[in-house]
PDB file of C-alpha atoms in Angstrom:
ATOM      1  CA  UNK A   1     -46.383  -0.444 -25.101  1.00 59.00           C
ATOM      2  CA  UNK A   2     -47.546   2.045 -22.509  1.00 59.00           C
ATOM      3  CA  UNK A   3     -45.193   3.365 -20.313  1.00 66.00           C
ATOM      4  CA  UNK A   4     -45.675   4.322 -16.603  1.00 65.00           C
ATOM      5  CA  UNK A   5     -43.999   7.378 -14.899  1.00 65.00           C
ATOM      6  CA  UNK A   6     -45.272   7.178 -11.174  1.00 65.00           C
ATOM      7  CA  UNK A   7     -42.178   9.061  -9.711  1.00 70.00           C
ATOM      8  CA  UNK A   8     -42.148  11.880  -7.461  1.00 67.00           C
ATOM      9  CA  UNK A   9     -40.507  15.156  -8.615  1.00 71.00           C
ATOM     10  CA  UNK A  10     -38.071  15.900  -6.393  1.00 77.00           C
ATOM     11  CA  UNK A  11     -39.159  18.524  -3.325  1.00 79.00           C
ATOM     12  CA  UNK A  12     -38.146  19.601   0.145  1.00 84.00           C
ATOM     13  CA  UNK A  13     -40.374  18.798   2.906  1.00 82.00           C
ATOM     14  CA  UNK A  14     -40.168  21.718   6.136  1.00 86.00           C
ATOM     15  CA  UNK A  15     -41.900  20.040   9.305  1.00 85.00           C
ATOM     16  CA  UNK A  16     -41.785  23.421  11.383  1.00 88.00           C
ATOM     17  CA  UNK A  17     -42.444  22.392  15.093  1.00 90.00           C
ATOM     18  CA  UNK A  18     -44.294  25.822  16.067  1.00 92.00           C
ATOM     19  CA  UNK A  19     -47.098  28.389  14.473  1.00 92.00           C
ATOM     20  CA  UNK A  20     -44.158  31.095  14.277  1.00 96.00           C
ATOM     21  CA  UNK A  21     -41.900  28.202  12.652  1.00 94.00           C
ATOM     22  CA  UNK A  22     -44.530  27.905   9.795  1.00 91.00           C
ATOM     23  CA  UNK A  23     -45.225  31.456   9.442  1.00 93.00           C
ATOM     24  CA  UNK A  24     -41.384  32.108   9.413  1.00 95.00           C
ATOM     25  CA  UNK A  25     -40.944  29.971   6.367  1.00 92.00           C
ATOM     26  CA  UNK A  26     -44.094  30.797   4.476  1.00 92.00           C
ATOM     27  CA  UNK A  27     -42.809  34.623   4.652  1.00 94.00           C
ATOM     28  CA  UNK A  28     -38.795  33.429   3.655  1.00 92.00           C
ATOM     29  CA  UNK A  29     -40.026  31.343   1.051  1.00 90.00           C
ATOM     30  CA  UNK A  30     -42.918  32.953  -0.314  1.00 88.00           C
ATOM     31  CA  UNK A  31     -44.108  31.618  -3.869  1.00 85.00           C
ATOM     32  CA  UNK A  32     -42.194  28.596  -3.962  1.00 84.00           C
ATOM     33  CA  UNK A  33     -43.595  26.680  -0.938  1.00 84.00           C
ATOM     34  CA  UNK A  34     -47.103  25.109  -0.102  1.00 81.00           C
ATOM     35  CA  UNK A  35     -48.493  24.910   3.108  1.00 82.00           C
ATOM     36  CA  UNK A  36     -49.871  21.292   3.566  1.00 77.00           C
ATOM     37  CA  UNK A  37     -51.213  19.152   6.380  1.00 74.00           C
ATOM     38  CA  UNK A  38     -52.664  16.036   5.621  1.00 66.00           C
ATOM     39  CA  UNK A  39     -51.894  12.013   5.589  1.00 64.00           C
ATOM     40  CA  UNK A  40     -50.720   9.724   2.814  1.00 68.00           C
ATOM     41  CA  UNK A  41     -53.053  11.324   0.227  1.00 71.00           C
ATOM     42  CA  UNK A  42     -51.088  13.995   0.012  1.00 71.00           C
ATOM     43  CA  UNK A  43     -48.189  11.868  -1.033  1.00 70.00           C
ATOM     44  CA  UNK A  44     -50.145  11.267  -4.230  1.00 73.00           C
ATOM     45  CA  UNK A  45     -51.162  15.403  -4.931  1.00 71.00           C
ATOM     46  CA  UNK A  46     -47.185  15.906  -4.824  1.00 71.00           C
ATOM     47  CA  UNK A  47     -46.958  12.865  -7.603  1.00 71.00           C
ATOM     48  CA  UNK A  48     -49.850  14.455 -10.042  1.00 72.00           C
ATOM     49  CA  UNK A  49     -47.563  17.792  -9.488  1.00 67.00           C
ATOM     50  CA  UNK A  50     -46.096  18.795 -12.675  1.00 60.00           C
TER      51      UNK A  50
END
């Protein structure tokens, strides 16, 4: 019997309301943070995510 694993890891989602909000993160967080925009496919890139 197969078995199917279509959870999302957990992550933390930033929504930074400004250009100097999203810069300000990208430089505190550095190489543990994506910078994203996109709709409900990018729901399912953060599921494939291992």
């Amino acid at each position: 019997m197969a078995t199917i694993h279509d959870v999302m890891p957990a992550f933390e989602l930033f929504q930074p309301a400004s250009i100097d909000d999203a810069v300000s993160l990208l430089q505190r967080h550095r190489r543990s943070v994506w910078a994203l925009a996109g709709g409900l496919d990018t729901f399912d890139w953060l599921k494939d995510r291992n």
